mmCIF file of C-alpha atoms in Angstrom:
data_model
loop_
_atom_site.group_PDB
_atom_site.id
_atom_site.type_symbol
_atom_site.label_atom_id
_atom_site.label_comp_id
_atom_site.label_asym_id
_atom_site.label_seq_id
_atom_site.Cartn_x
_atom_site.Cartn_y
_atom_site.Cartn_z
ATOM 1 C CA ASP A 16 44.919 36.981 -61.251
ATOM 2 C CA ALA A 17 41.554 34.744 -61.066
ATOM 3 C CA GLY A 18 43.056 32.849 -64.061
ATOM 4 C CA VAL A 19 40.754 32.621 -66.551
ATOM 5 C CA ILE A 20 36.812 32.338 -66.090
ATOM 6 C CA GLN A 21 33.977 30.021 -67.136
ATOM 7 C CA SER A 22 31.001 29.225 -66.320
ATOM 8 C CA PRO A 23 28.845 26.760 -65.899
ATOM 9 C CA ARG A 24 31.133 24.406 -64.940
ATOM 10 C CA HIS A 25 28.414 21.398 -66.096
ATOM 11 C CA GLU A 26 25.859 22.191 -68.471
ATOM 12 C CA VAL A 27 23.025 19.385 -68.952
ATOM 13 C CA THR A 28 20.146 20.177 -71.386
ATOM 14 C CA GLU A 29 17.796 19.069 -73.339
ATOM 15 C CA MET A 30 18.177 18.513 -77.447
ATOM 16 C CA GLY A 31 16.983 21.736 -79.313
ATOM 17 C CA GLN A 32 17.319 24.097 -76.183
ATOM 18 C CA GLU A 33 19.727 26.928 -77.134
ATOM 19 C CA VAL A 34 23.331 26.856 -74.772
ATOM 20 C CA THR A 35 25.481 29.800 -73.475
ATOM 21 C CA LEU A 36 28.966 29.010 -72.349
ATOM 22 C CA ARG A 37 31.153 32.397 -70.709
ATOM 23 C CA CYS A 38 34.186 33.324 -70.171
ATOM 24 C CA LYS A 39 36.039 36.234 -68.873
ATOM 25 C CA PRO A 40 39.850 36.342 -70.067
ATOM 26 C CA ILE A 41 42.945 37.155 -67.840
ATOM 27 C CA SER A 42 42.514 41.321 -67.729
ATOM 28 C CA GLY A 43 45.153 42.735 -70.193
ATOM 29 C CA HIS A 44 44.971 39.795 -72.879
ATOM 30 C CA ASN A 45 44.093 40.886 -76.053
ATOM 31 C CA SER A 46 42.988 37.286 -77.723
ATOM 32 C CA LEU A 47 41.016 34.905 -77.027
ATOM 33 C CA PHE A 48 40.475 31.078 -78.166
ATOM 34 C CA TRP A 49 37.128 28.517 -78.014
ATOM 35 C CA TYR A 50 38.046 25.179 -78.257
ATOM 36 C CA ARG A 51 36.735 22.108 -77.805
ATOM 37 C CA GLN A 52 37.333 18.791 -76.072
ATOM 38 C CA THR A 53 36.271 15.169 -77.567
ATOM 39 C CA MET A 54 37.903 11.905 -76.568
ATOM 40 C CA MET A 55 37.197 11.512 -80.651
ATOM 41 C CA ARG A 56 38.699 14.931 -82.354
ATOM 42 C CA GLY A 57 40.244 15.640 -79.369
ATOM 43 C CA LEU A 58 41.474 19.763 -78.977
ATOM 44 C CA GLU A 59 39.915 21.858 -81.573
ATOM 45 C CA LEU A 60 40.070 25.340 -81.925
ATOM 46 C CA LEU A 61 36.561 26.838 -82.517
ATOM 47 C CA ILE A 62 37.322 30.415 -82.885
ATOM 48 C CA TYR A 63 39.987 33.130 -82.003
ATOM 49 C CA PHE A 64 39.388 37.044 -81.121
ATOM 50 C CA ASN A 65 41.348 39.645 -81.296
ATOM 51 C CA ASN A 66 41.018 42.663 -79.378
ATOM 52 C CA ASN A 67 37.733 42.243 -79.530
ATOM 53 C CA VAL A 68 37.837 40.923 -82.921
ATOM 54 C CA PRO A 69 36.759 37.337 -84.703
ATOM 55 C CA ILE A 70 40.014 36.557 -87.098
ATOM 56 C CA ASP A 71 39.211 32.941 -87.582
ATOM 57 C CA ASP A 72 36.221 31.472 -87.164
ATOM 58 C CA SER A 73 36.822 28.112 -89.276
ATOM 59 C CA GLY A 74 36.282 25.511 -87.044
ATOM 60 C CA MET A 75 33.102 26.526 -86.041
ATOM 61 C CA PRO A 76 31.074 23.464 -86.871
ATOM 62 C CA GLU A 77 27.710 24.535 -88.600
ATOM 63 C CA ASP A 78 25.649 27.505 -87.728
ATOM 64 C CA ARG A 79 24.116 26.531 -84.843
ATOM 65 C CA PHE A 80 27.436 28.214 -83.290
ATOM 66 C CA SER A 81 27.619 31.372 -82.789
ATOM 67 C CA ALA A 82 30.518 33.244 -80.670
ATOM 68 C CA LYS A 83 30.282 36.964 -79.622
ATOM 69 C CA MET A 84 33.237 39.383 -77.629
ATOM 70 C CA PRO A 85 31.034 42.440 -76.882
ATOM 71 C CA ASN A 86 34.005 43.704 -74.947
ATOM 72 C CA ALA A 87 37.488 42.685 -73.562
ATOM 73 C CA SER A 88 36.928 40.717 -69.884
ATOM 74 C CA PHE A 89 33.927 38.788 -72.288
ATOM 75 C CA SER A 90 32.735 36.601 -74.618
ATOM 76 C CA THR A 91 30.373 33.776 -75.248
ATOM 77 C CA LEU A 92 29.227 31.120 -76.631
ATOM 78 C CA LYS A 93 26.111 29.392 -77.893
ATOM 79 C CA ILE A 94 24.850 26.400 -79.475
ATOM 80 C CA GLN A 95 21.357 26.954 -80.789
ATOM 81 C CA PRO A 96 19.793 24.437 -81.361
ATOM 82 C CA SER A 97 21.954 21.967 -79.674
ATOM 83 C CA GLU A 98 22.267 18.316 -80.367
ATOM 84 C CA PRO A 99 23.654 15.844 -78.821
ATOM 85 C CA ARG A 100 26.688 15.675 -81.204
ATOM 86 C CA ASP A 101 28.061 18.644 -79.598
ATOM 87 C CA SER A 102 27.959 17.132 -76.114
ATOM 88 C CA ALA A 103 32.062 18.149 -75.504
ATOM 89 C CA VAL A 104 33.788 19.682 -72.364
ATOM 90 C CA TYR A 105 34.727 23.692 -74.281
ATOM 91 C CA PHE A 106 37.058 25.765 -73.393
ATOM 92 C CA CYS A 107 37.578 29.178 -73.097
ATOM 93 C CA ALA A 108 41.422 30.704 -73.639
ATOM 94 C CA SER A 109 43.133 33.639 -73.746
ATOM 95 C CA SER A 110 46.585 35.535 -74.339
ATOM 96 C CA SER A 111 48.609 38.522 -74.775
ATOM 97 C CA GLY A 112 49.952 38.209 -77.971
ATOM 98 C CA VAL A 113 49.112 37.243 -81.598
ATOM 99 C CA LEU A 114 47.837 33.425 -81.985
ATOM 100 C CA GLY A 115 50.675 30.912 -83.004
ATOM 101 C CA GLN A 116 53.240 33.671 -82.267
ATOM 102 C CA GLY A 117 54.069 32.372 -79.295
ATOM 103 C CA TYR A 118 52.494 33.712 -76.268
ATOM 104 C CA GLU A 119 51.588 31.690 -73.996
ATOM 105 C CA GLN A 120 47.521 30.817 -73.820
ATOM 106 C CA TYR A 121 45.859 30.485 -70.344
ATOM 107 C CA PHE A 122 43.125 27.636 -69.894
ATOM 108 C CA GLY A 123 40.350 28.060 -68.817
ATOM 109 C CA PRO A 124 38.896 25.327 -66.091
ATOM 110 C CA GLY A 125 35.938 24.453 -69.326
ATOM 111 C CA THR A 126 32.659 23.757 -69.457
ATOM 112 C CA ARG A 127 31.207 20.525 -69.701
ATOM 113 C CA LEU A 128 27.874 20.400 -71.801
ATOM 114 C CA THR A 129 25.882 16.933 -72.225
ATOM 115 C CA VAL A 130 23.076 16.786 -74.590
ATOM 116 C CA THR A 131 20.605 14.619 -74.083
ATOM 117 C CA GLY B 6 45.384 21.769 -93.513
ATOM 118 C CA GLU B 7 47.759 21.000 -91.096
ATOM 119 C CA ASN B 8 48.319 18.131 -89.178
ATOM 120 C CA VAL B 9 49.808 16.734 -85.630
ATOM 121 C CA GLU B 10 50.719 13.493 -84.562
ATOM 122 C CA GLN B 11 51.564 12.290 -81.663
ATOM 123 C CA HIS B 12 53.162 8.604 -80.523
ATOM 124 C CA PRO B 13 52.689 7.139 -78.249
ATOM 125 C CA SER B 14 49.047 6.971 -77.581
ATOM 126 C CA THR B 15 49.162 5.585 -74.021
ATOM 127 C CA LEU B 16 53.156 5.351 -71.625
ATOM 128 C CA SER B 17 53.865 4.266 -68.915
ATOM 129 C CA VAL B 18 56.363 4.049 -66.754
ATOM 130 C CA GLN B 19 58.074 3.575 -63.585
ATOM 131 C CA GLU B 20 58.928 7.078 -60.552
ATOM 132 C CA GLY B 21 62.702 7.686 -61.834
ATOM 133 C CA ASP B 22 62.784 6.521 -65.530
ATOM 134 C CA SER B 23 62.630 9.373 -68.349
ATOM 135 C CA ALA B 24 59.071 9.211 -71.065
ATOM 136 C CA VAL B 25 59.397 10.841 -74.023
ATOM 137 C CA ILE B 26 56.716 11.905 -75.965
ATOM 138 C CA LYS B 27 57.870 12.876 -80.046
ATOM 139 C CA CYS B 28 54.838 14.864 -82.680
ATOM 140 C CA THR B 29 54.932 15.133 -86.134
ATOM 141 C CA TYR B 30 54.062 18.350 -87.762
ATOM 142 C CA SER B 31 53.058 18.736 -91.867
ATOM 143 C CA ASP B 32 53.581 22.704 -92.428
ATOM 144 C CA SER B 33 56.490 23.248 -93.413
ATOM 145 C CA ALA B 34 56.088 27.716 -92.174
ATOM 146 C CA SER B 35 54.907 26.202 -88.328
ATOM 147 C CA ASN B 36 57.196 27.687 -86.193
ATOM 148 C CA TYR B 37 56.418 26.930 -82.894
ATOM 149 C CA PHE B 38 55.858 24.600 -80.975
ATOM 150 C CA PRO B 39 54.684 24.044 -77.530
ATOM 151 C CA TRP B 40 53.991 21.353 -74.855
ATOM 152 C CA TYR B 41 50.659 21.173 -72.983
ATOM 153 C CA LYS B 42 49.601 18.681 -69.837
ATOM 154 C CA GLN B 43 46.141 18.036 -68.895
ATOM 155 C CA GLU B 44 44.926 16.928 -65.638
ATOM 156 C CA LEU B 45 41.871 15.426 -64.776
ATOM 157 C CA GLY B 46 39.392 17.763 -64.916
ATOM 158 C CA LYS B 47 41.284 20.664 -65.942
ATOM 159 C CA GLY B 48 42.488 22.762 -68.332
ATOM 160 C CA PRO B 49 45.747 22.294 -70.695
ATOM 161 C CA GLN B 50 48.291 24.152 -69.017
ATOM 162 C CA LEU B 51 51.419 25.044 -70.823
ATOM 163 C CA ILE B 52 54.967 23.434 -69.455
ATOM 164 C CA ILE B 53 57.758 24.360 -72.213
ATOM 165 C CA ASP B 54 57.357 25.846 -76.230
ATOM 166 C CA ILE B 55 59.697 25.920 -78.938
ATOM 167 C CA ARG B 56 60.623 28.124 -81.603
ATOM 168 C CA SER B 57 62.049 26.877 -84.609
ATOM 169 C CA ASN B 58 64.945 28.894 -83.937
ATOM 170 C CA VAL B 59 66.111 26.499 -81.448
ATOM 171 C CA GLY B 60 67.032 22.736 -82.123
ATOM 172 C CA GLU B 61 66.930 22.488 -78.056
ATOM 173 C CA LYS B 62 65.383 23.915 -74.598
ATOM 174 C CA LYS B 63 65.472 22.464 -70.961
ATOM 175 C CA ASP B 64 62.983 23.566 -67.728
ATOM 176 C CA GLN B 65 64.392 21.056 -65.207
ATOM 177 C CA ARG B 66 63.647 17.815 -65.878
ATOM 178 C CA ILE B 67 61.521 18.599 -68.847
ATOM 179 C CA ALA B 68 63.425 19.108 -72.651
ATOM 180 C CA VAL B 69 62.314 19.327 -75.796
ATOM 181 C CA THR B 70 64.317 18.801 -79.181
ATOM 182 C CA LEU B 71 63.321 19.655 -82.946
ATOM 183 C CA ASN B 72 64.080 18.663 -85.933
ATOM 184 C CA LYS B 73 63.122 20.745 -88.492
ATOM 185 C CA THR B 74 64.002 19.091 -91.631
ATOM 186 C CA ALA B 75 62.617 15.809 -90.795
ATOM 187 C CA LYS B 76 59.258 18.208 -88.899
ATOM 188 C CA HIS B 77 59.544 16.486 -85.506
ATOM 189 C CA PHE B 78 59.494 17.037 -81.729
ATOM 190 C CA SER B 79 59.724 15.556 -78.884
ATOM 191 C CA LEU B 80 59.380 16.168 -75.379
ATOM 192 C CA HIS B 81 61.419 14.463 -72.834
ATOM 193 C CA ILE B 82 61.167 13.950 -69.179
ATOM 194 C CA THR B 83 63.716 12.374 -66.694
ATOM 195 C CA GLU B 84 63.363 11.576 -63.211
ATOM 196 C CA THR B 85 59.864 10.328 -63.695
ATOM 197 C CA GLN B 86 57.791 11.570 -60.053
ATOM 198 C CA PRO B 87 54.133 10.123 -59.725
ATOM 199 C CA GLU B 88 53.149 13.735 -59.877
ATOM 200 C CA ASP B 89 53.470 13.822 -63.744
ATOM 201 C CA SER B 90 50.945 11.443 -64.573
ATOM 202 C CA ALA B 91 48.417 13.180 -66.955
ATOM 203 C CA VAL B 92 47.542 14.040 -70.881
ATOM 204 C CA TYR B 93 50.167 16.008 -72.259
ATOM 205 C CA PHE B 94 49.649 17.527 -75.777
ATOM 206 C CA CYS B 95 51.809 18.949 -78.588
ATOM 207 C CA ALA B 96 50.935 21.578 -80.875
ATOM 208 C CA ALA B 97 52.209 23.682 -83.909
ATOM 209 C CA ASN B 98 50.501 26.823 -85.403
ATOM 210 C CA TYR B 99 49.992 26.728 -89.188
ATOM 211 C CA GLY B 100 48.728 30.389 -89.936
ATOM 212 C CA GLN B 101 46.124 32.104 -87.801
ATOM 213 C CA ASN B 102 45.321 28.280 -87.149
ATOM 214 C CA PHE B 103 46.581 26.759 -84.109
ATOM 215 C CA VAL B 104 47.014 21.849 -84.225
ATOM 216 C CA PHE B 105 47.235 19.612 -81.636
ATOM 217 C CA GLY B 106 48.055 16.804 -81.075
ATOM 218 C CA PRO B 107 45.922 13.861 -80.097
ATOM 219 C CA GLY B 108 47.603 13.229 -77.139
ATOM 220 C CA THR B 109 49.085 11.115 -74.539
ATOM 221 C CA ARG B 110 48.310 9.467 -71.192
ATOM 222 C CA LEU B 111 51.261 9.114 -69.340
ATOM 223 C CA SER B 112 50.827 7.488 -66.397
ATOM 224 C CA VAL B 113 54.309 7.248 -63.763
ATOM 225 C CA LEU B 114 53.672 3.970 -61.519
ATOM 226 C CA PRO B 115 55.165 4.578 -57.718
#
């Protein structure tokens, strides 16, 4: 298996622009997670999907952030408009079970976002 | 909300020595505690986990211990090797959420 696939690996954009991050989970996994990693705040769970349905989006920082999972093999995280404080590494992870119930999360390589 | 503390933030050991990283959690209902290793430029990777019905678990050079009464758990790495150098994160489940500790940067000196 190729593992969790994320694209792009690096994104540099100007403040105010729309940014879309993409994720392909591991085939057969029914849970998908978006995380943000920064030096100041560490790893933060942004949103969690189970069977393509958003279960918990309480970690989404504000309305500028949105996430979708139109099918079991694809998810997007969109930031519109982007701001410099959104600069971070964004990870997508997938799992074969429910969050927190002991099913391993497999992380993708991450997307490094820089907003200037 | 759930809070996971992790200490130390940085740790340097000589190759062959042991390394211990400790975490504490706040929610007594938490029952799943994984440890992740993150190498530079990569995503975190699960290295070992423990559930609340077990006090200790071992996998080759890595072991994790859990004290539910005190709400803390620890990662033990024995006979450290240079390839163990990385950032290690503990985590705990919290309802429908999952909270990571701030991480420990481990450096194994040859």
